[in-house]
């Protein structure tokens, strides 16, 4: 490459997930770093995709998504979040949902749809890593606000102070990666007020929507018709059906916003993998209990890990949703979180993710003064979790 080539994303390095997984492989450590399930996708879904391929359903799907999948998604949303809304306020699958190649594509397209040069987008640190590059490539700028540790809640006074003439959108993520925190009804009401008062839009990353614990409620933006009028709601089948490698997701937005979203989506991927769309539509229709059982399935894993770490010197932070648990290691080491994770992987044999890469430099300095925290992924088989916890309890 010519040395005069100027990168459009000069500050971007290899992602922390790739870095830690490579290190885990190199040192044969138990990999609780990258967030993917160790178990397989349901047999019904695998049979469905095989059958679709064998039956020759191998050509382009409509760019918007197969109608049967759009309809199943809308019905899922009606069952989960909109059972008490009047019919006319319920999500319209055919006109308000677009199937995408993973939540990553949905986030990307939503950001390109919304963000214009010099617009500002509010994101909360620690923030999932795909938001900022997408905002920057649209010519915008991320304004970072740190969540309040150790419960990782939003300080709405800070949000209001950060809003200015250039602010275009706020990106929220609940249940939250990497912290496992969730937004409450009071957060959503506050968001709705701010969005209406300042003419803003919301991108709501809800990829862990079905993984929420202790009978808590997932406060989807889809429960709030007024807020939904100004929102793009993103979800991922990869998280719900243990098939992260299929890269299947969707975006729900009001018809007018969906029309704009679809204009861009058709020139990013045009459409997503047809056999997977067929199989997922059948799965949603015929095995609806998979979605409703998911929270219980992961809660058992969370509790198993928590119990197995009870005698360790880590302080366990609350995990209200997602498949992540945060551990405070300040009683064990003085190292910063990245160095601690490297040491843990190489010397101790367990790979975890540091939280620092999820922070912008400015927010990070302040955060690191008071916090020594790493993230474990518990989407793993029980014996893997027990083995890892035994090792960690010796520290
Ligand atoms: C918060 C969050 N958003 C989006 C994604 C991307 O989802 P997908 O794999 O469906 O693109 C992930 C995946 O880890 C995630 O954790």
PDB file of C-alpha atoms in Angstrom, residues 154-286:
ATOM      1  CA  UNK A 154     -27.410   6.135  32.396  1.00  0.00           C
ATOM      2  CA  UNK A 155     -27.048   9.589  33.946  1.00  0.00           C
ATOM      3  CA  UNK A 156     -29.838  11.438  32.104  1.00  0.00           C
ATOM      4  CA  UNK A 157     -28.680  14.826  33.375  1.00  0.00           C
ATOM      5  CA  UNK A 158     -25.398  14.262  31.544  1.00  0.00           C
ATOM      6  CA  UNK A 159     -27.322  13.225  28.439  1.00  0.00           C
ATOM      7  CA  UNK A 160     -29.396  16.386  28.498  1.00  0.00           C
ATOM      8  CA  UNK A 161     -26.248  18.481  28.938  1.00  0.00           C
ATOM      9  CA  UNK A 162     -24.588  16.756  25.971  1.00  0.00           C
ATOM     10  CA  UNK A 163     -27.463  17.436  23.557  1.00  0.00           C
ATOM     11  CA  UNK A 164     -26.814  20.374  21.223  1.00  0.00           C
ATOM     12  CA  UNK A 165     -27.854  21.652  17.777  1.00  0.00           C
ATOM     13  CA  UNK A 166     -25.811  18.990  16.025  1.00  0.00           C
ATOM     14  CA  UNK A 167     -27.186  16.023  17.986  1.00  0.00           C
ATOM     15  CA  UNK A 168     -29.037  13.680  15.670  1.00  0.00           C
ATOM     16  CA  UNK A 169     -29.416  10.383  17.508  1.00  0.00           C
ATOM     17  CA  UNK A 170     -28.887   8.401  20.697  1.00  0.00           C
ATOM     18  CA  UNK A 171     -27.783   4.765  20.559  1.00  0.00           C
ATOM     19  CA  UNK A 172     -28.984   2.578  23.427  1.00  0.00           C
ATOM     20  CA  UNK A 173     -28.251  -1.089  24.087  1.00  0.00           C
ATOM     21  CA  UNK A 174     -30.313  -3.147  26.529  1.00  0.00           C
ATOM     22  CA  UNK A 175     -29.623  -5.799  27.793  1.00  0.00           C
ATOM     23  CA  UNK A 176     -26.169  -4.336  27.610  1.00  0.00           C
ATOM     24  CA  UNK A 177     -22.961  -5.782  26.242  1.00  0.00           C
ATOM     25  CA  UNK A 178     -20.467  -5.833  27.981  1.00  0.00           C
ATOM     26  CA  UNK A 179     -21.993  -5.097  31.406  1.00  0.00           C
ATOM     27  CA  UNK A 180     -25.217  -7.151  31.614  1.00  0.00           C
ATOM     28  CA  UNK A 181     -27.128  -4.075  32.839  1.00  0.00           C
ATOM     29  CA  UNK A 182     -30.622  -3.265  31.558  1.00  0.00           C
ATOM     30  CA  UNK A 183     -32.670  -0.120  30.988  1.00  0.00           C
ATOM     31  CA  UNK A 184     -35.813   0.396  33.087  1.00  0.00           C
ATOM     32  CA  UNK A 185     -39.208   1.866  32.200  1.00  0.00           C
ATOM     33  CA  UNK A 186     -38.089   5.112  33.803  1.00  0.00           C
ATOM     34  CA  UNK A 187     -35.039   5.212  31.463  1.00  0.00           C
ATOM     35  CA  UNK A 188     -37.271   4.704  28.429  1.00  0.00           C
ATOM     36  CA  UNK A 189     -39.686   7.421  29.570  1.00  0.00           C
ATOM     37  CA  UNK A 190     -36.816   9.857  30.077  1.00  0.00           C
ATOM     38  CA  UNK A 191     -35.427   8.960  26.656  1.00  0.00           C
ATOM     39  CA  UNK A 192     -38.827   9.509  25.064  1.00  0.00           C
ATOM     40  CA  UNK A 193     -39.078  13.006  26.608  1.00  0.00           C
ATOM     41  CA  UNK A 194     -35.603  14.015  25.425  1.00  0.00           C
ATOM     42  CA  UNK A 195     -36.061  12.638  21.941  1.00  0.00           C
ATOM     43  CA  UNK A 196     -39.349  14.482  21.492  1.00  0.00           C
ATOM     44  CA  UNK A 197     -38.079  17.733  23.022  1.00  0.00           C
ATOM     45  CA  UNK A 198     -34.923  17.862  20.886  1.00  0.00           C
ATOM     46  CA  UNK A 199     -36.169  16.279  17.657  1.00  0.00           C
ATOM     47  CA  UNK A 200     -33.777  13.308  17.885  1.00  0.00           C
ATOM     48  CA  UNK A 201     -33.799   9.687  16.732  1.00  0.00           C
ATOM     49  CA  UNK A 202     -33.004   6.492  18.606  1.00  0.00           C
ATOM     50  CA  UNK A 203     -31.130   3.400  17.524  1.00  0.00           C
ATOM     51  CA  UNK A 204     -31.974   0.657  19.988  1.00  0.00           C
ATOM     52  CA  UNK A 205     -29.637  -2.332  19.945  1.00  0.00           C
ATOM     53  CA  UNK A 206     -31.744  -5.120  21.458  1.00  0.00           C
ATOM     54  CA  UNK A 207     -29.817  -8.185  20.293  1.00  0.00           C
ATOM     55  CA  UNK A 208     -30.035  -9.772  23.779  1.00  0.00           C
ATOM     56  CA  UNK A 209     -33.761  -8.945  24.131  1.00  0.00           C
ATOM     57  CA  UNK A 210     -34.780 -12.511  25.071  1.00  0.00           C
ATOM     58  CA  UNK A 211     -31.966 -13.042  27.588  1.00  0.00           C
ATOM     59  CA  UNK A 212     -33.158 -11.247  30.705  1.00  0.00           C
ATOM     60  CA  UNK A 213     -33.138 -12.663  34.235  1.00  0.00           C
ATOM     61  CA  UNK A 214     -34.972 -12.791  37.567  1.00  0.00           C
ATOM     62  CA  UNK A 215     -38.382 -12.122  35.955  1.00  0.00           C
ATOM     63  CA  UNK A 216     -37.297  -8.626  34.961  1.00  0.00           C
ATOM     64  CA  UNK A 217     -38.987  -7.091  31.918  1.00  0.00           C
ATOM     65  CA  UNK A 218     -37.148  -6.203  28.731  1.00  0.00           C
ATOM     66  CA  UNK A 219     -38.123  -2.590  28.083  1.00  0.00           C
ATOM     67  CA  UNK A 220     -38.090  -2.790  24.312  1.00  0.00           C
ATOM     68  CA  UNK A 221     -38.604   0.461  22.417  1.00  0.00           C
ATOM     69  CA  UNK A 222     -41.344  -1.542  20.668  1.00  0.00           C
ATOM     70  CA  UNK A 223     -43.429  -1.223  23.860  1.00  0.00           C
ATOM     71  CA  UNK A 224     -43.432   2.588  23.487  1.00  0.00           C
ATOM     72  CA  UNK A 225     -45.388   3.667  20.370  1.00  0.00           C
ATOM     73  CA  UNK A 226     -44.421   7.342  20.708  1.00  0.00           C
ATOM     74  CA  UNK A 227     -40.733   6.522  21.024  1.00  0.00           C
ATOM     75  CA  UNK A 228     -40.912   3.956  18.215  1.00  0.00           C
ATOM     76  CA  UNK A 229     -42.021   6.736  15.827  1.00  0.00           C
ATOM     77  CA  UNK A 230     -38.421   7.998  15.965  1.00  0.00           C
ATOM     78  CA  UNK A 231     -36.572   4.717  16.310  1.00  0.00           C
ATOM     79  CA  UNK A 232     -34.710   1.891  14.622  1.00  0.00           C
ATOM     80  CA  UNK A 233     -34.892  -1.280  16.732  1.00  0.00           C
ATOM     81  CA  UNK A 234     -32.238  -3.871  15.950  1.00  0.00           C
ATOM     82  CA  UNK A 235     -32.171  -7.559  16.874  1.00  0.00           C
ATOM     83  CA  UNK A 236     -30.140 -10.672  16.047  1.00  0.00           C
ATOM     84  CA  UNK A 237     -31.255 -14.260  15.459  1.00  0.00           C
ATOM     85  CA  UNK A 238     -27.655 -15.293  16.089  1.00  0.00           C
ATOM     86  CA  UNK A 239     -28.073 -14.575  19.809  1.00  0.00           C
ATOM     87  CA  UNK A 240     -31.576 -16.031  20.067  1.00  0.00           C
ATOM     88  CA  UNK A 241     -30.997 -19.282  18.160  1.00  0.00           C
ATOM     89  CA  UNK A 242     -27.318 -19.995  18.996  1.00  0.00           C
ATOM     90  CA  UNK A 243     -26.300 -19.430  15.359  1.00  0.00           C
ATOM     91  CA  UNK A 244     -24.021 -16.384  15.439  1.00  0.00           C
ATOM     92  CA  UNK A 245     -22.248 -17.644  12.301  1.00  0.00           C
ATOM     93  CA  UNK A 246     -25.390 -17.344  10.204  1.00  0.00           C
ATOM     94  CA  UNK A 247     -25.320 -13.552  10.615  1.00  0.00           C
ATOM     95  CA  UNK A 248     -29.082 -13.088  10.533  1.00  0.00           C
ATOM     96  CA  UNK A 249     -30.864 -10.137  12.120  1.00  0.00           C
ATOM     97  CA  UNK A 250     -33.460  -7.480  11.462  1.00  0.00           C
ATOM     98  CA  UNK A 251     -34.379  -3.861  11.919  1.00  0.00           C
ATOM     99  CA  UNK A 252     -37.860  -2.631  12.898  1.00  0.00           C
ATOM    100  CA  UNK A 253     -38.670   1.028  12.203  1.00  0.00           C
ATOM    101  CA  UNK A 254     -41.780   3.040  11.253  1.00  0.00           C
ATOM    102  CA  UNK A 255     -42.731   2.740   7.556  1.00  0.00           C
ATOM    103  CA  UNK A 256     -41.256   6.105   6.560  1.00  0.00           C
ATOM    104  CA  UNK A 257     -37.903   5.329   8.183  1.00  0.00           C
ATOM    105  CA  UNK A 258     -38.009   1.751   6.889  1.00  0.00           C
ATOM    106  CA  UNK A 259     -38.372   3.039   3.323  1.00  0.00           C
ATOM    107  CA  UNK A 260     -35.151   5.036   3.745  1.00  0.00           C
ATOM    108  CA  UNK A 261     -33.429   2.148   5.538  1.00  0.00           C
ATOM    109  CA  UNK A 262     -34.309  -0.239   2.685  1.00  0.00           C
ATOM    110  CA  UNK A 263     -32.846   2.120   0.070  1.00  0.00           C
ATOM    111  CA  UNK A 264     -29.435   1.689   1.682  1.00  0.00           C
ATOM    112  CA  UNK A 265     -29.824  -1.979   2.659  1.00  0.00           C
ATOM    113  CA  UNK A 266     -30.408  -2.915  -0.993  1.00  0.00           C
ATOM    114  CA  UNK A 267     -26.953  -1.587  -1.891  1.00  0.00           C
ATOM    115  CA  UNK A 268     -25.146  -3.105   1.093  1.00  0.00           C
ATOM    116  CA  UNK A 269     -26.214  -6.759   0.891  1.00  0.00           C
ATOM    117  CA  UNK A 270     -29.431  -6.504  -1.185  1.00  0.00           C
ATOM    118  CA  UNK A 271     -30.860  -9.512   0.681  1.00  0.00           C
ATOM    119  CA  UNK A 272     -29.900 -12.082   3.315  1.00  0.00           C
ATOM    120  CA  UNK A 273     -29.342 -15.838   3.059  1.00  0.00           C
ATOM    121  CA  UNK A 274     -32.619 -17.334   1.782  1.00  0.00           C
ATOM    122  CA  UNK A 275     -32.429 -20.839   3.365  1.00  0.00           C
ATOM    123  CA  UNK A 276     -31.806 -19.272   6.799  1.00  0.00           C
ATOM    124  CA  UNK A 277     -34.799 -16.972   6.376  1.00  0.00           C
ATOM    125  CA  UNK A 278     -37.033 -19.944   5.562  1.00  0.00           C
ATOM    126  CA  UNK A 279     -35.740 -21.986   8.503  1.00  0.00           C
ATOM    127  CA  UNK A 280     -36.016 -19.118  11.001  1.00  0.00           C
ATOM    128  CA  UNK A 281     -39.592 -18.347   9.903  1.00  0.00           C
ATOM    129  CA  UNK A 282     -40.506 -22.017  10.489  1.00  0.00           C
ATOM    130  CA  UNK A 283     -38.711 -22.039  13.837  1.00  0.00           C
ATOM    131  CA  UNK A 284     -40.551 -18.939  15.068  1.00  0.00           C
ATOM    132  CA  UNK A 285     -43.860 -20.443  13.960  1.00  0.00           C
ATOM    133  CA  UNK A 286     -43.441 -24.032  15.139  1.00  0.00           C
TER     134      UNK A 286
END
